[in-house]
Coordinates of C-alpha atoms in Angstrom, one line a residue:
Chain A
X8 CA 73.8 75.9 79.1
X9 CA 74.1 73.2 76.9
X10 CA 76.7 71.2 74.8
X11 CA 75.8 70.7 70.8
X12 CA 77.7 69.8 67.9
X13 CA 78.2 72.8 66.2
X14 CA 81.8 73.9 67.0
X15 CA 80.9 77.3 68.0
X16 CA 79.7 79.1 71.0
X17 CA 76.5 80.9 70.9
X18 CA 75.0 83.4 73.8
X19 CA 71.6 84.5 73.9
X20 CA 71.6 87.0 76.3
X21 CA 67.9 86.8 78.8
X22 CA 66.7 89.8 81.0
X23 CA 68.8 93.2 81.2
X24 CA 70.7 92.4 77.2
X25 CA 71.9 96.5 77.1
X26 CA 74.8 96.3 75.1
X27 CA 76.3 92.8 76.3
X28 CA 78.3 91.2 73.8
X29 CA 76.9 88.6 72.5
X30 CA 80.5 88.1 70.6
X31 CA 82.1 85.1 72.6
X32 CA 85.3 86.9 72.6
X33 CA 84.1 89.9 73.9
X34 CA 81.6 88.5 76.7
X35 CA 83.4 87.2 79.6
X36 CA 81.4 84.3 80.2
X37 CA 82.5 83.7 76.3
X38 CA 85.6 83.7 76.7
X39 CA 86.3 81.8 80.0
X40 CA 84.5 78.8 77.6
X41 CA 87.2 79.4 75.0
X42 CA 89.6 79.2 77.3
X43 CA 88.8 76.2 79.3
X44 CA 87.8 74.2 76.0
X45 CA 91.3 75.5 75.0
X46 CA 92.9 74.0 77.9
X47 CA 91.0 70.5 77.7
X48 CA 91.6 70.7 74.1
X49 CA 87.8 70.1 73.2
X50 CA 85.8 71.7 70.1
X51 CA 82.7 71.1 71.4
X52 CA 79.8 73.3 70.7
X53 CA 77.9 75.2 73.8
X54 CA 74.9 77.4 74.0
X55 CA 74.6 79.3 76.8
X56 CA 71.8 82.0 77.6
X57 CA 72.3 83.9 80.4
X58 CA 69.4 85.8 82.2
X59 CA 70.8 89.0 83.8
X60 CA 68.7 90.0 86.3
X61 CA 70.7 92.8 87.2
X62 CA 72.0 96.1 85.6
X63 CA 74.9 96.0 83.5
X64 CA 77.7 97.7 83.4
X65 CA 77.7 99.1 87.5
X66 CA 80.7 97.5 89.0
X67 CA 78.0 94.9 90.3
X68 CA 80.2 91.9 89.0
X69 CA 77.8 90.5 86.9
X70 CA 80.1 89.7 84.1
X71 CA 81.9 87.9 86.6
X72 CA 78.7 85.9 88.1
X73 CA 78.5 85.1 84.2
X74 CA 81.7 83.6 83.5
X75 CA 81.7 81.8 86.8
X76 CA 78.3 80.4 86.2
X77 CA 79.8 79.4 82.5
X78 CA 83.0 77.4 83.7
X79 CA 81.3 76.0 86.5
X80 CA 78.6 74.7 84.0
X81 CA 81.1 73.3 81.5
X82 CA 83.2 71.2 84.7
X83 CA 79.5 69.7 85.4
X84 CA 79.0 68.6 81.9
X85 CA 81.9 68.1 80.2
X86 CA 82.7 66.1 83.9
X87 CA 86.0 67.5 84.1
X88 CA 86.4 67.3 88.0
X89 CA 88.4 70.4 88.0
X90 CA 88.5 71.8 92.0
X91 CA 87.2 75.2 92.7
X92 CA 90.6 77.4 92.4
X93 CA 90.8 75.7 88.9
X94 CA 87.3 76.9 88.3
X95 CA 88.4 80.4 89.8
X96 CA 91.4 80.8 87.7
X97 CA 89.8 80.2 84.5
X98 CA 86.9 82.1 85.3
X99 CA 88.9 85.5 86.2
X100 CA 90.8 84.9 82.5
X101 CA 87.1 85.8 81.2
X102 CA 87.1 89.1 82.7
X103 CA 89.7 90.3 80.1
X104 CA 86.5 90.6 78.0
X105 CA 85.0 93.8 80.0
X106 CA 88.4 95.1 81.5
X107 CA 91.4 93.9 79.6
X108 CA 92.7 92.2 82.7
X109 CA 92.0 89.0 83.9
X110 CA 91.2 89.3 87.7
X111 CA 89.6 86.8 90.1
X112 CA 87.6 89.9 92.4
X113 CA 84.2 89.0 91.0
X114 CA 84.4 85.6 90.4
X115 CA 85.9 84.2 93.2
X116 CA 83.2 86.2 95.4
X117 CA 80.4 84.5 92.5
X118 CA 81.7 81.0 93.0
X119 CA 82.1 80.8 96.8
X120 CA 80.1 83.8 98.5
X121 CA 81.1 85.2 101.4
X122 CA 83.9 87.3 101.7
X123 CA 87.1 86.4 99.5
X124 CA 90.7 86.7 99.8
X125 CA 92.5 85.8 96.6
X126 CA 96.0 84.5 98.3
X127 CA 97.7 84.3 95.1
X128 CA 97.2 84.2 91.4
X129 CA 99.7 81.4 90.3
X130 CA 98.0 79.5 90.6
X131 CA 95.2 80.6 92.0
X132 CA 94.3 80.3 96.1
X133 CA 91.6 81.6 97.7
X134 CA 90.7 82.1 101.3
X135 CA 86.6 81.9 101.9
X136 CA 85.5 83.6 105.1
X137 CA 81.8 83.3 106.0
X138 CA 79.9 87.2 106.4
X139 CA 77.3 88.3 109.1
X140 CA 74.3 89.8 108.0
X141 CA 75.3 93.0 106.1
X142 CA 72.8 94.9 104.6
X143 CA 73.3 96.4 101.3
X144 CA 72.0 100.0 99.7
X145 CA 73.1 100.3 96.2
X146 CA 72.4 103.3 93.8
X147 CA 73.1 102.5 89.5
X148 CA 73.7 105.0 87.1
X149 CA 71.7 103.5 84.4
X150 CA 74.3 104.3 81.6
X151 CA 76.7 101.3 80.8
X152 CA 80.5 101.2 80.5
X153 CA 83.8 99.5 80.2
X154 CA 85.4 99.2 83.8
X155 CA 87.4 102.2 85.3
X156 CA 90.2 99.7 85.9
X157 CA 93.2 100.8 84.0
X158 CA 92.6 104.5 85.3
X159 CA 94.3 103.2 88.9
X160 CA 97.9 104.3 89.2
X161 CA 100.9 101.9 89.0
X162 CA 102.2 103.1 92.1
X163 CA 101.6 104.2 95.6
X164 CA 103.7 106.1 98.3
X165 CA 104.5 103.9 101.0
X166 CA 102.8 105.9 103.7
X167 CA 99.2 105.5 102.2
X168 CA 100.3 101.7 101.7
X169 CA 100.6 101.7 105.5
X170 CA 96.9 103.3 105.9
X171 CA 95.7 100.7 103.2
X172 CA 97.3 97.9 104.8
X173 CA 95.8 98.8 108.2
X174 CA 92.2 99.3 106.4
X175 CA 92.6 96.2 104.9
X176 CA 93.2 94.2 108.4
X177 CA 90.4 96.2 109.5
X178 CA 87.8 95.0 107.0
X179 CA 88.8 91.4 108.1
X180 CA 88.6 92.1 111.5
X181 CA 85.4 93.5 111.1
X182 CA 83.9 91.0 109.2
X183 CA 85.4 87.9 111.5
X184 CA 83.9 89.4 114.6
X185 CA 80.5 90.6 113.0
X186 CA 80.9 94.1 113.8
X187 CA 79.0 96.1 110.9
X188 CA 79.7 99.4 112.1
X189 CA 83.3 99.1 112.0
X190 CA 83.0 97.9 108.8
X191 CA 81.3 100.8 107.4
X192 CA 83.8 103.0 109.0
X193 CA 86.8 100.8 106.9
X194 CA 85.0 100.5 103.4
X195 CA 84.5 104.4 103.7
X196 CA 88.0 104.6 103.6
X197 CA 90.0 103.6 100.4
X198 CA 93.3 105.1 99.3
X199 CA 93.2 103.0 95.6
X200 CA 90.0 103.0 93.9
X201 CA 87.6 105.9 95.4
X202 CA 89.8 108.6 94.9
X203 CA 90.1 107.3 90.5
X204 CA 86.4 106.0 90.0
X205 CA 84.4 107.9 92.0
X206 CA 85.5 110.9 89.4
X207 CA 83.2 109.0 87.4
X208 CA 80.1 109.9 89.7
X209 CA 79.0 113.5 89.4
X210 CA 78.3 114.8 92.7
X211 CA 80.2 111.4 94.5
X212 CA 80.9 113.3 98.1
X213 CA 78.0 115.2 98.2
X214 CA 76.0 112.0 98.1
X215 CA 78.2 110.2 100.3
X216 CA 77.9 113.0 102.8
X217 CA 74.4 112.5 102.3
X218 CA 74.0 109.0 103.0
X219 CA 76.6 108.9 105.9
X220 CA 74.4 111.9 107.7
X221 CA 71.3 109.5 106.8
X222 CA 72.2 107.0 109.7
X223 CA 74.7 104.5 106.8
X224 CA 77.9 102.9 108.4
X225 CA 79.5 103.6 105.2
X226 CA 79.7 104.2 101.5
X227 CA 82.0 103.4 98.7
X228 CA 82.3 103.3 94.8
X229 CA 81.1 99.1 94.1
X230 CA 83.8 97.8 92.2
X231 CA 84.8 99.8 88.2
X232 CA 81.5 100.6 87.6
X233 CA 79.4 103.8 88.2
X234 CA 77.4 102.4 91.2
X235 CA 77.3 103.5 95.1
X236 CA 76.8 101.2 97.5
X237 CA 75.9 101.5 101.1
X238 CA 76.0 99.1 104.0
X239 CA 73.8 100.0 107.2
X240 CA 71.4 98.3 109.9
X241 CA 68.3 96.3 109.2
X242 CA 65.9 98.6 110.1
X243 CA 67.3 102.0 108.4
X244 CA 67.5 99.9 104.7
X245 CA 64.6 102.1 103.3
X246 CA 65.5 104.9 104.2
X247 CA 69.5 104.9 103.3
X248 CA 67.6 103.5 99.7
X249 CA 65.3 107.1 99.6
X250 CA 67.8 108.9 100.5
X251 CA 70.3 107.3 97.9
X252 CA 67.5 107.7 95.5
X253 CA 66.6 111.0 96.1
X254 CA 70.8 112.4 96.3
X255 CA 71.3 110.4 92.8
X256 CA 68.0 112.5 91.4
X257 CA 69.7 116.1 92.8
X258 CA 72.3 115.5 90.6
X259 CA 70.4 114.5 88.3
X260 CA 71.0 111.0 87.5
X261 CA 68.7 109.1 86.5
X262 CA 69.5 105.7 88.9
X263 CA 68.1 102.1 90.3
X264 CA 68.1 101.3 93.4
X265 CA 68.6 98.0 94.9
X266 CA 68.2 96.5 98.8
X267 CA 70.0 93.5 99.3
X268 CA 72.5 91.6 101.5
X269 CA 75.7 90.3 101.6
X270 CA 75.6 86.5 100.9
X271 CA 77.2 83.3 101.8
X272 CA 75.9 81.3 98.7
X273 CA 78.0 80.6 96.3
X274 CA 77.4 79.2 92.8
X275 CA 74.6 77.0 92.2
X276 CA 72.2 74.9 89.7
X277 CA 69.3 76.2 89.6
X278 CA 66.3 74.6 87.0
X279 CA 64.3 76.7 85.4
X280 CA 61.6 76.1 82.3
Chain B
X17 CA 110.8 104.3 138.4
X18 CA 110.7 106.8 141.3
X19 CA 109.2 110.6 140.9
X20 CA 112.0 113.4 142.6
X21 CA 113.1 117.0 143.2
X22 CA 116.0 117.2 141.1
X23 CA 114.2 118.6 137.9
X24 CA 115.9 116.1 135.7
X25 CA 115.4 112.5 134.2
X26 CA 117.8 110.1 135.0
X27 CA 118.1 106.4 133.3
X28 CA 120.3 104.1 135.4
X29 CA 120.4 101.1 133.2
X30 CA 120.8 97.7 134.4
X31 CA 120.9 94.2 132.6
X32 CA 122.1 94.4 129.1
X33 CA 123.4 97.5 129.2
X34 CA 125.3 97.6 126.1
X35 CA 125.2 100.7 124.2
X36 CA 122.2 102.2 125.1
X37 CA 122.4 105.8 125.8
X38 CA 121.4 106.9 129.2
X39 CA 120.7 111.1 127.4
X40 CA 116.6 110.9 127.9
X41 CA 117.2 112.8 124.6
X42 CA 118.4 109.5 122.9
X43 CA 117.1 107.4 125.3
X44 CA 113.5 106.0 123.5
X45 CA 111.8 105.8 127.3
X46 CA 113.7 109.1 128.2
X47 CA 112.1 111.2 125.1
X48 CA 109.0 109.7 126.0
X49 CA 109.3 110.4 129.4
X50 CA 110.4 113.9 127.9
X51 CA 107.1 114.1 125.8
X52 CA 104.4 113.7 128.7
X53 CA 106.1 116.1 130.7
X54 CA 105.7 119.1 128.2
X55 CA 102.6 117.4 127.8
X56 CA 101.2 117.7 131.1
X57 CA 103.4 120.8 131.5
X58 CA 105.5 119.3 134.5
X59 CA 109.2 119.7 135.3
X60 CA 109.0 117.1 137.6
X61 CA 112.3 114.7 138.2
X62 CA 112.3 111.3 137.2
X63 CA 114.6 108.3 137.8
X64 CA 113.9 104.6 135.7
X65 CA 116.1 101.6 136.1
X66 CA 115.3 99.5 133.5
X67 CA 116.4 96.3 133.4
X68 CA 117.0 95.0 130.4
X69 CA 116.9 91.0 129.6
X70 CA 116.7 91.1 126.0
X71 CA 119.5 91.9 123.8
X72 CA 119.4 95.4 122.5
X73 CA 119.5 96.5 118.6
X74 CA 118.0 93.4 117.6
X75 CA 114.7 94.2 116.4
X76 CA 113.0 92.5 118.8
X77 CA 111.0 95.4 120.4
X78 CA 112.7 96.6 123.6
X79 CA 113.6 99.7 123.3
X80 CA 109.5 100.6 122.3
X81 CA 108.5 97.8 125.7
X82 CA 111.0 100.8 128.2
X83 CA 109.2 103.8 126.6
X84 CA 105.9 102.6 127.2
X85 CA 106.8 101.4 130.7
X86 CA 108.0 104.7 131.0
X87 CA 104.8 106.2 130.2
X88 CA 102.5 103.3 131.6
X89 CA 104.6 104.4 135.0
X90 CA 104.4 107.8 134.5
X91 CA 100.7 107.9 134.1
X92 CA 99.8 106.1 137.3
X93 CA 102.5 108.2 139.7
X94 CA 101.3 111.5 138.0
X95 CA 97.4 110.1 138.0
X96 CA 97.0 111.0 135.1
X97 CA 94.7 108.9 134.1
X98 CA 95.8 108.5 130.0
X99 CA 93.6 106.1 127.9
X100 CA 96.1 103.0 127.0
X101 CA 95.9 105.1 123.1
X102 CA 96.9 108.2 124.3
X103 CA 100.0 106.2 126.2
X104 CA 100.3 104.5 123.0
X105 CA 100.9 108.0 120.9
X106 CA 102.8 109.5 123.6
X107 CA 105.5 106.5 123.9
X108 CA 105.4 106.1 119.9
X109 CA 107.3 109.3 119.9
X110 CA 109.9 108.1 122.1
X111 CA 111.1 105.7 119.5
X112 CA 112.1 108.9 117.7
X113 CA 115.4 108.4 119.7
X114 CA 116.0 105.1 118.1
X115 CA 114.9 105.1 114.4
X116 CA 114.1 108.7 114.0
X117 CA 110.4 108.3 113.3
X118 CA 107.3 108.3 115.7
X119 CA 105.5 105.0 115.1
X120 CA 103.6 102.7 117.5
X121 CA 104.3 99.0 116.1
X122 CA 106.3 98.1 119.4
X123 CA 105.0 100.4 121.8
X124 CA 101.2 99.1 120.9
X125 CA 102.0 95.7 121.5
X126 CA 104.0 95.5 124.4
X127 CA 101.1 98.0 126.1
X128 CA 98.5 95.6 125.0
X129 CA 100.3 92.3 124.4
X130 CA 98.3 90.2 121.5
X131 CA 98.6 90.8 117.9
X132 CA 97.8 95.0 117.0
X133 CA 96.4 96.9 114.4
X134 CA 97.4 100.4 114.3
X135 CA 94.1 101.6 112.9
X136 CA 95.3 105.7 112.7
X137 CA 97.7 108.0 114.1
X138 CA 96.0 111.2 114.6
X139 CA 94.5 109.8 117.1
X140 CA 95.8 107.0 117.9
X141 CA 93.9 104.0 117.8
X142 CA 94.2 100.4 118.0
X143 CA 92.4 97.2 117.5
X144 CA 93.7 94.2 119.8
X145 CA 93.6 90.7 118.8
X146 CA 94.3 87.9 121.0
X147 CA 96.7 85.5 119.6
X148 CA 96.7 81.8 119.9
X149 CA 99.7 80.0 121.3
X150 CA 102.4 80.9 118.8
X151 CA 106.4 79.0 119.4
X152 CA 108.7 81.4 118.3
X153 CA 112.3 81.1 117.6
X154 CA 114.7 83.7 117.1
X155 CA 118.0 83.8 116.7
X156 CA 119.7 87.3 117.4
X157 CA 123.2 88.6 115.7
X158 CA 125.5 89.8 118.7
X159 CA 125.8 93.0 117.3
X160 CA 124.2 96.5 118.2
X161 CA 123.1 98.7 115.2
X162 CA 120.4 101.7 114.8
X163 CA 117.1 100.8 112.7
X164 CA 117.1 99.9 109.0
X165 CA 113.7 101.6 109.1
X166 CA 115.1 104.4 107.1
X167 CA 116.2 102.2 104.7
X168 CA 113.0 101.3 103.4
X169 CA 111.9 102.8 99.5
X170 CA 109.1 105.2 99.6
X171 CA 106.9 104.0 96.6
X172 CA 105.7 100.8 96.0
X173 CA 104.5 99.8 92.7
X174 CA 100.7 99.0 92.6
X175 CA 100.9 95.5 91.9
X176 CA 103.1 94.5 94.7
X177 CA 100.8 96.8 97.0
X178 CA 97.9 94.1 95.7
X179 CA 100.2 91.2 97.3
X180 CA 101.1 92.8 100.2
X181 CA 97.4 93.4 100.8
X182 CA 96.0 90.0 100.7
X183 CA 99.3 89.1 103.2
X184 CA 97.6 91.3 105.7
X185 CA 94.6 89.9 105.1
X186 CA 95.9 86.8 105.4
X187 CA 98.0 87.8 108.7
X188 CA 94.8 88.4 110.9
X189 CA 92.8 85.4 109.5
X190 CA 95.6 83.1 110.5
X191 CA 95.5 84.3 114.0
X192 CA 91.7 84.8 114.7
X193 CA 91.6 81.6 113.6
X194 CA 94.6 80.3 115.2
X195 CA 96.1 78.8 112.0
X196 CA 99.7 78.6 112.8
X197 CA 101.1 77.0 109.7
X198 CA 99.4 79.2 107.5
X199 CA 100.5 81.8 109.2
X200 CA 104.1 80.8 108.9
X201 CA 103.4 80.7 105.4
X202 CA 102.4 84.2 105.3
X203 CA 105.1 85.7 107.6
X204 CA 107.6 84.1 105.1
X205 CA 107.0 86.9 102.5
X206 CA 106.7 90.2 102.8
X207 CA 107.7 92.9 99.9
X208 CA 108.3 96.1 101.9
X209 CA 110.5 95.2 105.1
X210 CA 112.8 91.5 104.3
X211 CA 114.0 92.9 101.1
X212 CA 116.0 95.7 102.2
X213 CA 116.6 94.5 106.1
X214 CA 117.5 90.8 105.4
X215 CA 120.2 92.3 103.3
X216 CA 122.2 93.7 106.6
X217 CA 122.2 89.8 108.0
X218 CA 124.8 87.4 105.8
X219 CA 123.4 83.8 103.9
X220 CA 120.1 85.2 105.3
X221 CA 118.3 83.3 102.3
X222 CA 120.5 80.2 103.2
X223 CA 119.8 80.8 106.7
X224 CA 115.6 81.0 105.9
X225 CA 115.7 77.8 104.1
X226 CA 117.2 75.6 106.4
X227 CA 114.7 76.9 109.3
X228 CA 112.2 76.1 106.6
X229 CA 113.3 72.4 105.2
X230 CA 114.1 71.7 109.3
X231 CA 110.1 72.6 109.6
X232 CA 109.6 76.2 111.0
X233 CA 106.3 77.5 110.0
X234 CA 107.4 80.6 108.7
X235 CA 110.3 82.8 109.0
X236 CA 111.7 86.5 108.4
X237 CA 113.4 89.3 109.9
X238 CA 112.7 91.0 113.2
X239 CA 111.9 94.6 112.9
X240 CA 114.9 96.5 111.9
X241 CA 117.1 95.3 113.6
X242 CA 119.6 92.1 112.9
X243 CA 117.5 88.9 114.0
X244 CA 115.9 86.0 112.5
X245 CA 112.5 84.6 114.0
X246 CA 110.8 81.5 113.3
X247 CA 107.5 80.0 114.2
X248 CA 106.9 76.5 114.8
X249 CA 105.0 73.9 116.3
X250 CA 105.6 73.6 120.5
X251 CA 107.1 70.1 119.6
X252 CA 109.2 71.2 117.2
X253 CA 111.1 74.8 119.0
X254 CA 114.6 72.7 120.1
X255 CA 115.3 71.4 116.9
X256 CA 114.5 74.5 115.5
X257 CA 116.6 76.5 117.9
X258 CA 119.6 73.7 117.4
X259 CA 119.1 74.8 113.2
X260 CA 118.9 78.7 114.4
X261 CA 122.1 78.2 115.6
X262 CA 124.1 76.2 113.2
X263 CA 122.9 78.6 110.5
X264 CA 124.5 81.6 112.1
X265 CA 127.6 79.7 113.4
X266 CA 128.4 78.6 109.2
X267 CA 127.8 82.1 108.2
X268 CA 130.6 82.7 111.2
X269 CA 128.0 85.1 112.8
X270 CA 128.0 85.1 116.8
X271 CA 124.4 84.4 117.8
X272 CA 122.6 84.2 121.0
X273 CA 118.9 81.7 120.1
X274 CA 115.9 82.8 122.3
X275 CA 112.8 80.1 122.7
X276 CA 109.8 81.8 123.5
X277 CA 105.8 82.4 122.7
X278 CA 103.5 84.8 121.8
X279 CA 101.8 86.8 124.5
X280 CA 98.7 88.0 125.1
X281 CA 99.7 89.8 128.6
X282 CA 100.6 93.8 127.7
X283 CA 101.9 95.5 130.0
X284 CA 101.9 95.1 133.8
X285 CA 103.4 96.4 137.3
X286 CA 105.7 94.1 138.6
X287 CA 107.7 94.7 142.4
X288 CA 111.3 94.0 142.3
X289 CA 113.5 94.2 145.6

């Protein structure tokens, strides 16, 4: 990232480009910079060129990693001293750029790592709570597209909001006391998103089935984006990631997949050449 | 509670007797008592005496604390050997006689003292949290009424469900980490229950606001039935109890105010004379 004279905002997009926007009003990390230079009233020019080292377009929160990464840039530089639920607030208005709604679920997660409870929205509050080790299986369709967001319902009986509610507590629990099996029993469960996005996924319970069999503690859709994540022990990564591999290829879809694990960092600077 | 020949269940009702019925059919402890019979196909007779301390048709739990006495008792003069979940689902359906539905929110707690997540209902099963030392004022209308419980809408629009969410969240982080105030601040609101409850108690919002500008924590209704509790710091429960019941008095509602804590001790055998 840097600051120029040129009025505008230019992104060259680095690593996986696909069909990112380049367009600062149509890339989130774009449009977080409009509109914190909006709210300190500054023209200034910026460049920014992201390196995405991770697929686009899978409910991975990437865009949001981006338009964190921008807005916590511009505080350094421009030395606007704005505290991190500022930098979380105008950060989620930068998601409006991939899913019409400005929501703080990936970037509050990108700028503090760990696991994130946003409080409230006006303004912004988070609550940061620290994860164990959680490792992480996740299958990617390789084939990009806009979140699955406004497909959700408006509304919910208030019967499965009791069995969310009580899922919800659960994942905290879980998570506070370091129990990863419990956890993958919870995130298995969803009343809200699975049932809409995980249309999305051809074959989504066979492979699930699959996975769960396989030795996983659980399996969900990752975030509005045609991706399937697993959590399970440290030793059975491998093999949840073959069998993820090999359930995406019986349904043939062509897919990535990735090991990882949950993580406690949160934004940094990094130099590179 | 004493096992007998006479093939029927008896309630002899001591304490605050008030209106409780003494039919096992519309007694919660009777129907539960009821319930593990057919259960454990018995016609045995039974005789309870509770004795009440706590005034009834407030909200404040009692009627679910005699049903699962009833079954806690039951279960040892029978050896019967229940787990504390099956007691839990078996006493849940007593509190059909008070607010016509099955549900374990008191009955869990006062087996298990702490804070409770219902996790499911078929089967029941419960996650315990202990809770850190909580003051808690309430301030009880003199006035005996059924549950509001039925009162409640049965949809919830999506975006409310969202707020409620990260208040349950909120909820068990507060008390795994012992956070009292914050967890006042979250008590205070809540989109499914105070709307349509606090409406049965009059200048409830004038009530709420006094206990908060005098310094309680947090405050809301209890249960369904007609009280007001506050949470506070250990310092602060007289003054608190002196605002309780100055609030009540303007609104010309006879009150009774009750200091007392959050336990961690469930349920136990004590020996009376």
């Amino acid at each position: 990232m840097q600051l120029n004279d040129s009025d505008a905002i230019t992104i060259n997009i680095n690593g996986c480009r696909e069909d990112i926007p380049e367009d600062p009003q149509k890339n989130c990390a774009g449009l977080a910079i409009v509109d914190l230079l909006k709210e300190v009233n500054s023209n200034i020019g910026v460049l920014i060129e992201p390196r995405k080292m991770i697929t686009v377009g899978a409910g991975l929160g990437s865009s949001g990693a981006c338009a964190s990464a921008a807005v916590y840039g511009l505080n350094k530089l421009l030395n606007l001293n704005f505290g991190m639920d500022q930098m979380i607030e105008i950060a989620s208005r930068g998601e409006i750029a991939s899913g019409s709604v400005a929501h703080a679920d990936n970037v509050a997660g990108a700028m503090l790592g760990g696991f994130v409870i946003v409080k409230s929205y006006q303004p912004v509050e988070v609550i940061r709570i620290g994860v164990p080790e959680i490792p992480i299986v996740i299958g990617v369709m390789k084939k990009t597209q806009r979140t699955t967001r406004s497909l959700i319902p408006t509304s919910m009986a208030l019967d499965v909001v009791k069995e969310q509610l009580a899922l919800c507590s659960r994942v905290v629990h879980a998570i506070m006391t370091g129990d990863i099996e419990e956890l993958g029993r919870v995130i298995s469960k969803d009343f809200i998103s699975e049932p809409v996005r995980s249309r999305s996924i051809p074959g989504y319970s066979t492979i699930k089935k699959k996975l769960l069999n396989g030795g996983a503690y659980g399996c969900n859709v990752s975030g509005g984006g045609l991706s399937v994540f697993a959590i399970c022990d440290r030793q059975g990564t491998h093999d949840i990631a073959e069998i993820m591999k090999h359930s995406f290829a019986e349904q043939n879809i062509d897919s990535e997949t990735i090991i990882t694990y949950a993580s406690n960092q949160g934004i940094r600077e990094i130099f590179c050449e």
